[in-house]
Short mmCIF file of C-alpha atoms in Angstrom, two decimals:
data_model
loop_
_atom_site.label_atom_id
_atom_site.label_comp_id
_atom_site.label_asym_id
_atom_site.label_seq_id
_atom_site.Cartn_x
_atom_site.Cartn_y
_atom_site.Cartn_z
CA MET A 1030 -23.18 -19.03 21.38
CA SER A 1031 -24.82 -22.07 23.00
CA SER A 1032 -21.42 -23.49 23.98
CA LEU A 1033 -20.54 -20.11 25.48
CA PHE A 1034 -23.72 -20.20 27.57
CA LYS A 1035 -23.01 -23.74 28.74
CA ASN A 1036 -19.39 -23.00 29.61
CA THR A 1037 -20.32 -19.82 31.47
CA LEU A 1038 -23.01 -21.62 33.49
CA MET A 1039 -20.72 -24.54 34.26
CA VAL A 1040 -17.84 -22.32 35.35
CA ALA A 1041 -20.26 -20.15 37.37
CA VAL A 1042 -21.66 -23.16 39.22
CA PHE A 1043 -18.23 -24.64 39.96
CA THR A 1044 -16.82 -21.23 40.87
CA LEU A 1045 -19.72 -20.59 43.22
CA GLY A 1046 -19.25 -24.01 44.80
CA SER A 1047 -15.48 -23.66 45.16
CA ARG A 1048 -15.74 -20.11 46.51
CA LEU A 1049 -18.36 -21.14 49.06
CA LEU A 1050 -16.31 -24.15 50.11
CA GLY A 1051 -13.23 -21.94 50.20
CA PHE A 1052 -15.08 -19.62 52.51
CA VAL A 1053 -16.18 -22.55 54.69
CA ARG A 1054 -12.45 -23.21 54.99
CA GLU A 1055 -11.91 -19.59 56.09
CA ILE A 1056 -14.75 -19.96 58.62
CA LEU A 1057 -12.92 -22.98 60.00
CA TYR A 1058 -9.74 -20.91 60.24
CA ALA A 1059 -11.65 -18.17 62.06
CA ALA A 1060 -13.12 -20.64 64.57
CA PHE A 1061 -9.80 -22.43 65.22
CA TYR A 1062 -7.37 -19.50 65.09
CA GLY A 1063 -9.46 -16.27 65.16
CA THR A 1064 -7.29 -13.17 64.82
CA THR A 1065 -4.43 -14.63 66.90
CA TYR A 1066 -0.71 -14.23 66.22
CA GLU A 1067 -0.62 -17.78 64.78
CA MET A 1068 -3.13 -16.80 62.08
CA ASP A 1069 -1.24 -13.57 61.42
CA ALA A 1070 1.95 -15.64 61.07
CA PHE A 1071 0.32 -18.00 58.58
CA LEU A 1072 -0.98 -15.12 56.48
CA ILE A 1073 2.46 -13.51 56.33
CA ALA A 1074 4.07 -16.92 55.64
CA ASN A 1075 1.64 -17.57 52.80
CA LEU A 1076 2.21 -14.13 51.33
CA PHE A 1077 5.31 -14.95 49.24
CA PRO A 1078 4.07 -18.35 47.93
CA GLY A 1079 0.62 -16.83 47.43
CA ILE A 1080 2.02 -14.00 45.35
CA MET A 1081 3.88 -16.49 43.19
CA LEU A 1082 0.70 -18.54 42.65
CA VAL A 1083 -1.18 -15.49 41.37
CA VAL A 1084 1.79 -14.39 39.23
CA LEU A 1085 2.16 -17.83 37.66
CA GLN A 1086 -1.56 -18.21 37.03
CA THR A 1087 -1.83 -14.92 35.16
CA ALA A 1088 1.52 -15.22 33.38
CA ILE A 1089 1.24 -18.83 32.21
CA ILE A 1090 -2.41 -18.90 31.16
CA SER A 1091 -2.45 -15.46 29.53
CA SER A 1092 0.82 -15.98 27.60
CA PHE A 1093 0.37 -19.65 26.62
CA ILE A 1094 -3.15 -19.45 25.16
CA PRO A 1095 -2.50 -16.79 22.45
CA VAL A 1096 0.57 -18.68 21.10
CA TYR A 1097 -1.11 -22.09 21.36
CA ASN A 1098 -4.26 -20.77 19.67
CA LYS A 1099 -2.21 -19.82 16.62
CA TYR A 1100 -1.74 -23.52 15.90
CA LEU A 1101 -5.34 -24.43 16.77
CA VAL A 1102 -6.69 -21.88 14.31
CA SER A 1103 -4.52 -23.37 11.54
CA ASN A 1104 -5.34 -26.98 12.61
CA ASP A 1105 -1.66 -27.71 13.24
CA ARG A 1106 -2.04 -30.15 16.16
CA GLU A 1107 1.49 -31.57 15.84
CA ASN A 1108 3.20 -28.24 16.53
CA ALA A 1109 0.54 -27.32 19.10
CA ASP A 1110 1.28 -30.49 21.09
CA GLN A 1111 5.04 -30.01 20.84
CA PHE A 1112 4.73 -26.40 21.99
CA PHE A 1113 2.73 -27.54 25.02
CA VAL A 1114 5.36 -30.12 26.02
CA ASN A 1115 8.22 -27.67 25.46
CA SER A 1116 6.44 -25.11 27.65
CA LEU A 1117 5.71 -27.66 30.38
CA VAL A 1118 9.33 -28.81 30.68
CA LEU A 1119 10.65 -25.23 30.62
CA VAL A 1120 8.21 -24.03 33.29
CA MET A 1121 8.99 -27.01 35.56
CA ILE A 1122 12.75 -26.35 35.38
CA ILE A 1123 12.42 -22.63 36.12
CA THR A 1124 9.93 -22.95 38.99
CA GLY A 1125 11.81 -25.93 40.46
CA LEU A 1126 15.00 -23.87 40.72
CA PHE A 1127 13.09 -20.85 42.01
CA THR A 1128 11.38 -22.90 44.73
CA THR A 1129 14.67 -24.41 45.94
CA ILE A 1130 16.46 -21.05 46.14
CA SER A 1131 13.51 -19.39 47.88
CA ILE A 1132 13.44 -22.02 50.63
CA PHE A 1133 17.05 -21.20 51.55
CA LEU A 1134 16.46 -17.43 51.44
CA MET A 1135 13.13 -17.49 53.32
CA PRO A 1136 14.38 -15.85 56.60
CA GLN A 1137 15.53 -12.79 54.66
CA ILE A 1138 12.30 -12.69 52.61
CA ILE A 1139 10.01 -12.89 55.65
CA ALA A 1140 12.01 -10.19 57.46
CA LEU A 1141 11.10 -7.81 54.65
CA PHE A 1142 7.38 -8.61 54.89
CA ALA A 1143 6.89 -8.34 58.66
CA PRO A 1144 9.10 -5.69 60.27
CA GLY A 1145 6.88 -5.55 63.37
CA TYR A 1146 7.33 -9.24 64.30
CA ASN A 1147 9.42 -10.48 67.25
CA GLN A 1148 11.86 -13.41 66.90
CA ASP A 1149 9.33 -16.12 67.90
CA GLN A 1150 6.80 -14.86 65.36
CA LEU A 1151 9.50 -14.67 62.67
CA ASP A 1152 10.67 -18.24 63.35
CA LEU A 1153 7.13 -19.60 63.12
CA THR A 1154 6.46 -17.63 59.94
CA VAL A 1155 9.69 -18.80 58.24
CA ASN A 1156 8.96 -22.46 59.03
CA ILE A 1157 5.44 -22.25 57.63
CA SER A 1158 6.55 -20.42 54.49
CA ARG A 1159 9.28 -22.97 53.73
CA LEU A 1160 6.73 -25.78 53.95
CA LEU A 1161 4.36 -23.92 51.61
CA MET A 1162 6.94 -23.22 48.88
CA PRO A 1163 6.47 -26.56 47.00
CA THR A 1164 2.99 -25.30 46.07
CA VAL A 1165 4.74 -22.86 43.72
CA PHE A 1166 6.31 -25.70 41.72
CA LEU A 1167 3.06 -27.69 41.69
CA SER A 1168 1.05 -24.64 40.64
CA SER A 1169 3.23 -24.05 37.55
CA ILE A 1170 2.28 -27.51 36.29
CA LEU A 1171 -1.37 -26.97 37.24
CA TYR A 1172 -1.73 -23.67 35.38
CA LEU A 1173 -0.18 -25.02 32.17
CA LEU A 1174 -2.50 -28.05 32.28
CA THR A 1175 -5.37 -25.62 32.86
CA ALA A 1176 -4.29 -23.34 30.00
CA VAL A 1177 -4.17 -26.12 27.39
CA GLN A 1178 -7.72 -27.13 28.34
CA GLN A 1179 -9.10 -23.59 28.36
CA ALA A 1180 -7.51 -22.92 24.96
CA GLN A 1181 -9.65 -25.73 23.57
CA LYS A 1182 -12.67 -24.39 25.49
CA LYS A 1183 -12.69 -27.25 27.98
CA PHE A 1184 -13.43 -25.92 31.45
CA PHE A 1185 -14.78 -28.90 33.39
CA TYR A 1186 -11.66 -30.34 35.03
CA PRO A 1187 -10.03 -26.98 35.91
CA ALA A 1188 -13.27 -25.87 37.55
CA LEU A 1189 -13.83 -29.22 39.28
CA ALA A 1190 -10.29 -29.35 40.69
CA LEU A 1191 -10.64 -26.26 42.86
CA LEU A 1192 -14.01 -27.45 44.14
CA VAL A 1193 -12.70 -30.86 45.20
CA SER A 1194 -9.43 -29.49 46.60
CA ASN A 1195 -11.35 -27.18 48.93
CA ILE A 1196 -13.27 -30.16 50.28
CA ILE A 1197 -9.98 -31.96 50.99
CA ALA A 1198 -8.50 -28.84 52.61
CA ILE A 1199 -11.51 -28.54 54.95
CA ILE A 1200 -11.34 -32.20 55.96
CA ILE A 1201 -7.57 -32.17 56.58
CA THR A 1202 -7.71 -28.95 58.62
CA TYR A 1203 -10.58 -30.25 60.74
CA LEU A 1204 -9.04 -33.68 61.38
CA PHE A 1205 -5.49 -32.57 62.15
CA ASN A 1206 -6.01 -29.23 63.93
CA ASP A 1207 -5.74 -30.69 67.45
CA LEU A 1208 -2.58 -32.59 66.52
CA LEU A 1209 -0.77 -30.03 64.34
CA GLY A 1210 -2.32 -26.66 65.19
CA ILE A 1211 -1.67 -24.05 62.48
CA TYR A 1212 0.48 -26.61 60.61
CA ALA A 1213 -2.73 -28.47 59.77
CA VAL A 1214 -3.51 -25.59 57.40
CA VAL A 1215 -0.08 -26.05 55.77
CA LEU A 1216 -0.67 -29.77 55.26
CA ALA A 1217 -4.11 -29.04 53.81
CA SER A 1218 -2.65 -26.50 51.35
CA LEU A 1219 -0.01 -28.94 50.07
CA LEU A 1220 -2.42 -31.85 49.62
CA ALA A 1221 -5.03 -29.62 47.96
CA MET A 1222 -2.53 -28.38 45.36
CA LEU A 1223 -1.33 -31.92 44.66
CA LEU A 1224 -4.92 -33.08 44.19
CA GLN A 1225 -5.68 -30.25 41.75
CA ASN A 1226 -2.83 -31.43 39.55
CA MET A 1227 -4.00 -35.03 39.63
CA LEU A 1228 -7.53 -34.00 38.63
CA GLN A 1229 -6.23 -32.32 35.44
CA ILE A 1230 -4.78 -35.55 34.06
CA PRO A 1231 -8.09 -36.98 32.70
CA GLY A 1232 -8.88 -33.69 30.93
CA VAL A 1233 -5.49 -33.40 29.24
CA TRP A 1234 -5.37 -37.14 28.49
CA LYS A 1235 -8.42 -36.77 26.23
CA PHE A 1236 -6.43 -34.57 23.84
CA GLN A 1237 -4.11 -37.50 23.06
CA ILE A 1238 -1.11 -35.19 22.99
CA LYS A 1239 1.67 -36.47 20.74
CA PHE A 1240 5.24 -35.23 20.98
CA SER A 1241 8.81 -36.23 20.30
CA PHE A 1242 11.65 -35.96 22.82
CA GLN A 1243 13.96 -35.52 19.83
CA LYS A 1244 12.05 -32.31 18.99
CA LEU A 1245 12.16 -31.08 22.58
CA SER A 1246 13.34 -27.48 22.37
CA LEU A 1247 13.22 -25.21 25.38
CA ILE A 1248 14.45 -22.16 23.49
CA ASN A 1249 12.69 -21.58 20.16
CA SER A 1250 10.60 -18.94 18.45
CA ASP A 1251 7.38 -20.05 20.20
CA THR A 1252 8.77 -20.21 23.73
CA GLN A 1253 10.54 -16.90 23.09
CA LYS A 1254 7.24 -15.36 21.99
CA MET A 1255 5.56 -16.82 25.06
CA TRP A 1256 8.30 -15.32 27.23
CA LEU A 1257 7.94 -11.92 25.53
CA LEU A 1258 4.27 -12.04 26.45
CA MET A 1259 4.98 -13.48 29.88
CA TYR A 1260 7.60 -11.17 31.32
CA PRO A 1261 5.38 -8.05 31.30
CA LEU A 1262 2.61 -10.24 32.77
CA ILE A 1263 4.96 -11.39 35.51
CA LEU A 1264 6.00 -7.84 36.24
CA SER A 1265 2.39 -6.66 36.13
CA SER A 1266 1.23 -9.44 38.46
CA VAL A 1267 4.12 -8.84 40.85
CA ILE A 1268 3.33 -5.15 40.89
CA SER A 1269 -0.37 -5.82 41.56
CA GLN A 1270 0.58 -8.22 44.36
CA ILE A 1271 2.94 -5.64 45.86
CA ASN A 1272 -0.20 -3.90 47.07
CA ILE A 1273 -0.91 -6.99 49.20
CA VAL A 1274 2.68 -6.93 50.49
CA ILE A 1275 2.31 -3.25 51.39
CA ASP A 1276 -1.09 -3.98 52.92
CA ARG A 1277 0.28 -6.66 55.26
CA TYR A 1278 3.50 -4.76 55.88
CA LEU A 1279 1.53 -1.76 57.11
CA ALA A 1280 -1.03 -3.93 58.93
CA SER A 1281 1.82 -5.63 60.83
CA LEU A 1282 2.53 -2.19 62.35
CA LEU A 1283 -1.07 -1.97 63.61
CA PRO A 1284 -2.52 -3.87 66.62
CA THR A 1285 -2.48 -7.69 66.57
CA GLY A 1286 -5.34 -9.07 64.51
CA SER A 1287 -5.33 -6.29 61.90
CA ILE A 1288 -3.82 -8.60 59.26
CA SER A 1289 -6.40 -11.29 59.95
CA SER A 1290 -9.41 -8.96 59.97
CA LEU A 1291 -8.36 -7.53 56.59
CA PHE A 1292 -7.87 -11.07 55.27
CA TYR A 1293 -11.33 -12.27 56.36
CA ALA A 1294 -13.02 -9.11 55.03
CA TYR A 1295 -11.28 -9.49 51.68
CA LYS A 1296 -12.30 -13.16 51.49
CA ILE A 1297 -15.98 -12.35 52.09
CA ASN A 1298 -15.81 -9.63 49.45
CA THR A 1299 -14.09 -12.01 47.01
CA VAL A 1300 -16.76 -14.70 47.46
CA PHE A 1301 -19.49 -12.24 46.47
CA ASN A 1302 -17.40 -10.72 43.69
CA SER A 1303 -16.59 -14.05 42.03
CA LEU A 1304 -20.14 -15.40 41.85
CA ILE A 1305 -20.60 -14.03 38.33
CA GLY A 1306 -17.71 -11.75 37.37
CA THR A 1307 -14.89 -14.27 37.57
CA SER A 1308 -16.94 -16.95 35.80
CA ILE A 1309 -17.74 -14.70 32.84
CA ILE A 1310 -14.17 -13.44 32.56
CA THR A 1311 -12.72 -16.97 32.61
CA VAL A 1312 -14.93 -18.07 29.72
CA MET A 1313 -14.57 -14.85 27.71
CA PHE A 1314 -10.75 -14.72 27.58
CA PRO A 1315 -10.37 -17.42 24.88
CA VAL A 1316 -13.27 -15.79 23.00
CA PHE A 1317 -11.54 -12.39 23.04
CA THR A 1318 -8.28 -14.05 21.93
CA ASN A 1319 -9.97 -15.64 18.91
CA LEU A 1320 -11.75 -12.41 17.94
CA PHE A 1321 -8.44 -10.53 17.94
CA ALA A 1322 -6.78 -13.37 15.99
CA GLU A 1323 -9.53 -13.16 13.36
CA ASN A 1324 -9.47 -9.32 13.44
CA LYS A 1325 -13.19 -9.11 14.29
CA ILE A 1326 -12.86 -5.90 16.30
CA ASN A 1327 -16.50 -4.81 15.92
CA ASP A 1328 -17.74 -8.16 17.21
CA LEU A 1329 -15.33 -7.89 20.11
CA LYS A 1330 -16.60 -4.41 21.04
CA LYS A 1331 -20.21 -5.63 20.98
CA ARG A 1332 -19.35 -8.59 23.20
CA LEU A 1333 -17.34 -6.39 25.55
CA ASN A 1334 -20.13 -3.83 25.86
CA LEU A 1335 -22.67 -6.53 26.72
CA ILE A 1336 -20.42 -8.28 29.24
CA ILE A 1337 -19.65 -4.98 31.01
CA ARG A 1338 -23.37 -4.25 31.37
CA VAL A 1339 -24.20 -7.77 32.58
CA ILE A 1340 -21.44 -7.63 35.20
CA MET A 1341 -22.69 -4.22 36.36
CA PHE A 1342 -26.27 -5.48 36.58
CA VAL A 1343 -25.31 -8.48 38.73
CA VAL A 1344 -22.63 -6.89 40.91
CA LEU A 1345 -24.52 -3.72 41.90
CA PRO A 1346 -27.10 -5.44 44.18
CA LEU A 1347 -24.30 -7.50 45.75
CA ILE A 1348 -22.46 -4.27 46.57
CA LEU A 1349 -25.56 -2.83 48.23
CA ILE A 1350 -26.08 -5.96 50.33
CA LEU A 1351 -22.48 -5.89 51.57
CA ILE A 1352 -22.56 -2.16 52.30
CA PHE A 1353 -25.79 -2.20 54.30
CA TYR A 1354 -25.30 -5.55 56.05
CA SER A 1355 -21.53 -5.92 56.46
CA ARG A 1356 -21.75 -6.43 60.22
CA GLU A 1357 -24.61 -8.93 60.05
CA ILE A 1358 -22.90 -10.94 57.29
CA THR A 1359 -19.59 -11.01 59.17
CA GLU A 1360 -21.26 -12.04 62.41
CA LEU A 1361 -23.32 -14.77 60.76
CA LEU A 1362 -20.39 -16.24 58.85
CA LEU A 1363 -17.50 -15.90 61.26
CA ARG A 1364 -18.49 -15.22 64.86
CA ARG A 1365 -17.75 -18.51 66.60
CA GLY A 1366 -14.86 -20.10 68.48
CA LYS A 1367 -11.94 -17.66 68.81
CA PHE A 1368 -13.55 -15.13 66.48
CA ASP A 1369 -15.07 -12.76 69.07
CA TYR A 1370 -17.09 -9.52 68.99
CA GLN A 1371 -14.02 -7.32 68.59
CA ALA A 1372 -12.85 -9.38 65.60
CA THR A 1373 -16.36 -9.14 64.11
CA ILE A 1374 -16.48 -5.34 64.32
CA ALA A 1375 -12.95 -4.96 62.89
CA THR A 1376 -13.67 -7.32 59.98
CA ALA A 1377 -17.07 -5.78 59.22
CA GLY A 1378 -15.52 -2.31 59.05
CA SER A 1379 -12.95 -3.44 56.50
CA LEU A 1380 -15.62 -5.32 54.52
CA PHE A 1381 -17.69 -2.13 54.33
CA PHE A 1382 -14.88 -0.24 52.60
CA PHE A 1383 -13.85 -3.17 50.37
CA SER A 1384 -17.43 -3.44 49.10
CA PHE A 1385 -17.39 -0.10 47.30
CA GLY A 1386 -14.62 -1.36 44.99
CA MET A 1387 -16.28 -4.63 43.99
CA LEU A 1388 -17.49 -3.42 40.57
CA SER A 1389 -14.16 -1.78 39.78
CA VAL A 1390 -12.32 -5.01 40.59
CA SER A 1391 -14.52 -7.06 38.23
CA LEU A 1392 -14.32 -4.60 35.34
CA LEU A 1393 -10.58 -4.08 35.81
CA GLU A 1394 -10.00 -7.83 35.57
CA LEU A 1395 -12.19 -7.99 32.45
CA LEU A 1396 -10.38 -5.15 30.67
CA ASN A 1397 -6.96 -6.52 31.63
CA ASN A 1398 -7.94 -9.74 29.87
CA VAL A 1399 -8.89 -7.78 26.75
CA PHE A 1400 -5.35 -6.39 26.62
CA TYR A 1401 -3.87 -9.84 27.23
CA ALA A 1402 -6.01 -11.27 24.43
CA LYS A 1403 -4.61 -8.56 22.15
CA GLN A 1404 -1.12 -9.75 23.20
CA ASP A 1405 -0.51 -6.45 24.96
CA SER A 1406 0.65 -7.17 28.49
CA LYS A 1407 2.70 -3.97 28.87
CA THR A 1408 -0.31 -1.68 29.33
CA PRO A 1409 -1.73 -3.56 32.34
CA PHE A 1410 1.79 -3.60 33.79
CA LYS A 1411 2.07 0.19 33.57
CA ILE A 1412 -1.36 0.57 35.17
CA SER A 1413 -0.37 -1.81 37.99
CA LEU A 1414 2.82 0.15 38.58
CA MET A 1415 0.83 3.36 38.82
CA GLY A 1416 -1.55 1.58 41.20
CA VAL A 1417 1.25 0.71 43.63
CA ILE A 1418 2.21 4.37 43.94
CA VAL A 1419 -1.40 5.45 44.39
CA TYR A 1420 -2.16 2.65 46.89
CA THR A 1421 0.93 3.30 48.99
CA SER A 1422 0.24 7.03 49.18
CA LEU A 1423 -3.42 6.56 50.07
CA SER A 1424 -2.66 3.81 52.62
CA LEU A 1425 -0.06 5.85 54.49
CA PHE A 1426 -2.52 8.73 54.71
CA LEU A 1427 -5.75 6.87 55.49
CA MET A 1428 -4.36 4.37 58.04
CA GLN A 1429 -3.57 7.30 60.34
CA TYR A 1430 -7.29 7.96 60.72
CA LEU A 1431 -9.05 4.65 59.90
CA PHE A 1432 -6.35 2.09 60.86
CA GLN A 1433 -6.92 -1.19 58.92
CA ASN A 1434 -10.13 0.24 57.44
CA GLY A 1435 -7.97 2.90 55.82
CA LEU A 1436 -6.09 0.16 53.97
CA ALA A 1437 -9.38 -1.28 52.70
CA LEU A 1438 -10.54 2.15 51.51
CA ALA A 1439 -7.17 2.74 49.82
CA HIS A 1440 -7.66 -0.53 47.91
CA THR A 1441 -11.09 0.57 46.70
CA LEU A 1442 -9.92 3.99 45.56
CA THR A 1443 -6.86 2.54 43.81
CA VAL A 1444 -8.72 -0.05 41.71
CA THR A 1445 -11.28 2.61 40.73
CA ILE A 1446 -8.56 4.99 39.54
CA ASN A 1447 -6.82 2.14 37.68
CA LEU A 1448 -10.10 1.24 35.94
CA ILE A 1449 -10.72 4.79 34.74
CA VAL A 1450 -7.21 5.02 33.25
CA LEU A 1451 -7.45 1.58 31.65
CA ILE A 1452 -10.78 2.43 29.98
CA SER A 1453 -9.21 5.50 28.36
CA LEU A 1454 -6.23 3.45 27.12
CA LEU A 1455 -8.49 0.71 25.74
CA HIS A 1456 -10.44 3.38 23.87
CA ASN A 1457 -7.19 4.39 22.18
CA LYS A 1458 -6.61 0.74 21.17
CA ILE A 1459 -10.01 -0.35 19.83
CA GLY A 1460 -12.10 2.82 19.73
CA ASN A 1461 -15.48 3.59 21.23
CA PHE A 1462 -17.38 0.53 22.50
CA ASN A 1463 -20.73 2.32 22.82
CA TYR A 1464 -20.39 4.25 26.08
CA PRO A 1465 -23.87 5.87 25.83
CA LYS A 1466 -25.47 2.42 26.02
CA ILE A 1467 -23.44 1.62 29.15
CA VAL A 1468 -24.43 4.93 30.77
CA THR A 1469 -28.10 4.41 29.91
CA SER A 1470 -28.05 0.91 31.36
CA PHE A 1471 -26.28 2.09 34.51
CA SER A 1472 -28.91 4.80 35.02
CA LYS A 1473 -31.62 2.14 35.03
CA MET A 1474 -29.56 0.03 37.42
CA ALA A 1475 -29.11 3.02 39.73
CA LEU A 1476 -32.89 3.51 39.92
CA SER A 1477 -33.32 -0.21 40.61
CA GLY A 1478 -30.62 0.05 43.29
CA LEU A 1479 -32.43 3.00 44.90
CA ALA A 1480 -35.58 0.88 45.12
CA MET A 1481 -33.50 -1.87 46.73
CA ILE A 1482 -32.11 0.54 49.34
CA LEU A 1483 -35.61 1.78 50.23
CA SER A 1484 -36.77 -1.82 50.55
CA PHE A 1485 -33.90 -2.48 52.98
CA TRP A 1486 -35.16 0.32 55.21
CA GLY A 1487 -38.74 -0.92 55.07
CA SER A 1488 -37.89 -4.60 55.62
CA ASP A 1489 -35.62 -3.69 58.56
CA GLN A 1490 -38.56 -1.91 60.21
CA MET A 1491 -40.78 -4.93 59.63
CA PHE A 1492 -38.14 -7.28 61.03
CA GLU A 1493 -37.88 -5.24 64.23
CA ILE A 1494 -41.52 -6.18 64.89
CA LEU A 1495 -40.68 -9.88 64.51
CA ILE A 1496 -37.74 -9.58 66.92
CA GLY A 1497 -40.03 -8.04 69.51
CA ARG A 1498 -42.22 -11.14 69.43
CA ASP A 1499 -39.44 -13.54 70.52
CA LEU A 1500 -39.74 -15.80 67.47
CA PHE A 1501 -36.06 -16.81 67.34
CA SER A 1502 -34.34 -19.37 69.55
CA ASN A 1503 -30.81 -17.94 69.12
CA LYS A 1504 -28.79 -15.12 67.57
CA ILE A 1505 -27.69 -17.17 64.55
CA SER A 1506 -31.26 -17.98 63.46
CA GLU A 1507 -32.20 -14.34 63.96
CA LEU A 1508 -29.30 -13.08 61.82
CA PHE A 1509 -29.92 -15.66 59.10
CA THR A 1510 -33.64 -14.90 58.90
CA HIS A 1511 -32.96 -11.16 58.91
CA LEU A 1512 -30.51 -11.38 56.00
CA VAL A 1513 -32.71 -13.71 53.94
CA PHE A 1514 -35.81 -11.60 54.63
CA THR A 1515 -34.22 -8.26 53.66
CA THR A 1516 -32.15 -9.47 50.70
CA VAL A 1517 -35.04 -11.41 49.12
CA ILE A 1518 -37.32 -8.39 49.36
CA GLY A 1519 -34.53 -6.09 48.18
CA GLY A 1520 -33.66 -8.38 45.28
CA PHE A 1521 -37.30 -8.60 44.26
CA CYS A 1522 -37.60 -4.79 44.22
CA TYR A 1523 -34.36 -4.47 42.22
CA LEU A 1524 -35.56 -6.95 39.59
CA MET A 1525 -39.08 -5.51 39.46
CA ILE A 1526 -37.88 -1.96 38.76
CA ALA A 1527 -35.38 -3.34 36.22
CA PHE A 1528 -38.23 -5.18 34.52
CA LEU A 1529 -40.42 -2.06 34.42
CA LEU A 1530 -37.51 -0.07 32.96
CA LYS A 1531 -37.08 -2.79 30.29
CA SER A 1532 -33.52 -3.59 31.29
CA GLU A 1533 -31.77 -5.30 28.38
CA GLU A 1534 -29.32 -6.96 30.77
CA MET A 1535 -32.18 -8.56 32.68
CA GLN A 1536 -33.70 -9.81 29.42
CA TYR A 1537 -30.33 -11.24 28.41
CA ILE A 1538 -29.94 -13.10 31.72
CA LEU A 1539 -33.50 -14.46 31.51
CA SER A 1540 -32.81 -15.56 27.95
CA PHE A 1541 -29.66 -17.29 29.15
CA ILE A 1542 -31.56 -19.16 31.88
CA ILE A 1543 -34.35 -20.20 29.50
CA ARG A 1544 -31.85 -21.46 26.94
CA MET A 1545 -30.10 -23.58 29.53
CA VAL A 1546 -33.23 -24.94 31.24
CA PHE A 1547 -35.65 -25.36 28.34
CA LYS A 1548 -33.17 -25.54 25.41
CA LYS A 1549 -35.16 -22.83 23.65
CA LYS A 1550 -33.88 -19.78 21.79
CA VAL A 1551 -35.32 -16.49 22.98
CA LYS A 1552 -34.85 -13.26 21.11
CA VAL A 1553 -33.35 -10.45 23.16
CA SER A 1554 -34.11 -6.94 21.99
#
């Protein structure tokens, strides 16, 4: 368990750093390009390559690790290494051909994504998208290098790569914006992906992988098994990304800037959502895979129950902060340069509706990984397919009344419905994983959340007094102080009530911190 704690903390720290730096990059985009047609063009241009990156990440990592782990469990390093090399060569050939064909067909692809664009916008979008397509080929290599490290519970270099690449992307965008305009973002994306690949080499090199070109076999029982796992994952990921296509397709029919405001709102929401949830899920996937391989279903259900409750405990206060202070957060983070008041209000509105789905997104990702660990990728695919139908129907209805905010609300409702269905299907697979304990814990969290909400109201009243005394030199310092003041008080109230209610999740987190800081074991009741 100590290695699990260390890996989770390490991934959490690097994820936090990379997400924050990634958001600094988005702040730079907002200042340089705001919600202009150039930014809308980039977001549409990046849609197809971006979808492929997500598809490849899920498909390669989630299909490679279970097959590769089979050899690790039996200490068969020779076949494990050969399987890795076979997979790497096969993936490079397929994605290389796909990238080349896509570049030639890009005008037709972009025309499908942005029906509301004029010819100048389409030309700009096609040019950008063609330049971004090599990231698809590079990402296929990156994700396989990442998978082989994660399978052996090595997370340092994959986590470090994203952190460093964001730094490079920020520097390149800042230095070349005046010279290249929106193309500076394209250059930054290409160099960042190349750097991520280079940073994986030291991590993989340590494994001293041995292989024989004479044994190179692109079509064998292992690659076939990987493909059988992969193709439902690809379909599932494509289906889940279709919601983004529909989102931007519909947003392109709304006033200029709607695509960008949804993008910025989603990015803010993602930063908050990934602070803990993504880190835990990344570390737990290999653990779930091993538990299924060893048929330790009861242990898996105990782990799953605990992780669900910990995610709920951490994510709930983040949801409340985003709901009650969406405008202030958006204004503090983004309002500068070309990102004006109108853009702030539009983005804050979308952020408000995205926030309600934050917990559902985290738990849906967690439960999807449980199915992948069980080598069942068809169930998440079916859920994703259902989600597309639900999302499209809700979007078409809600956008008539709420415009781009309707698309954000449709996203929240869809992931919540998908989660409910997936929980019932997982119950059929592994049985009850102690729902009463989850409900009891959530009841305590709800009371703690109520105390947090009341503290927001009280601290807002207190802060109004400070504003009346002219203590702040500018709007930014006022917003920053306001958010720190209210969230610190709110967080304190949330934790205090949780402590009084003897929250097991809080005890677990405190135990985790003490183990990491003081190297002491603490018993959690």
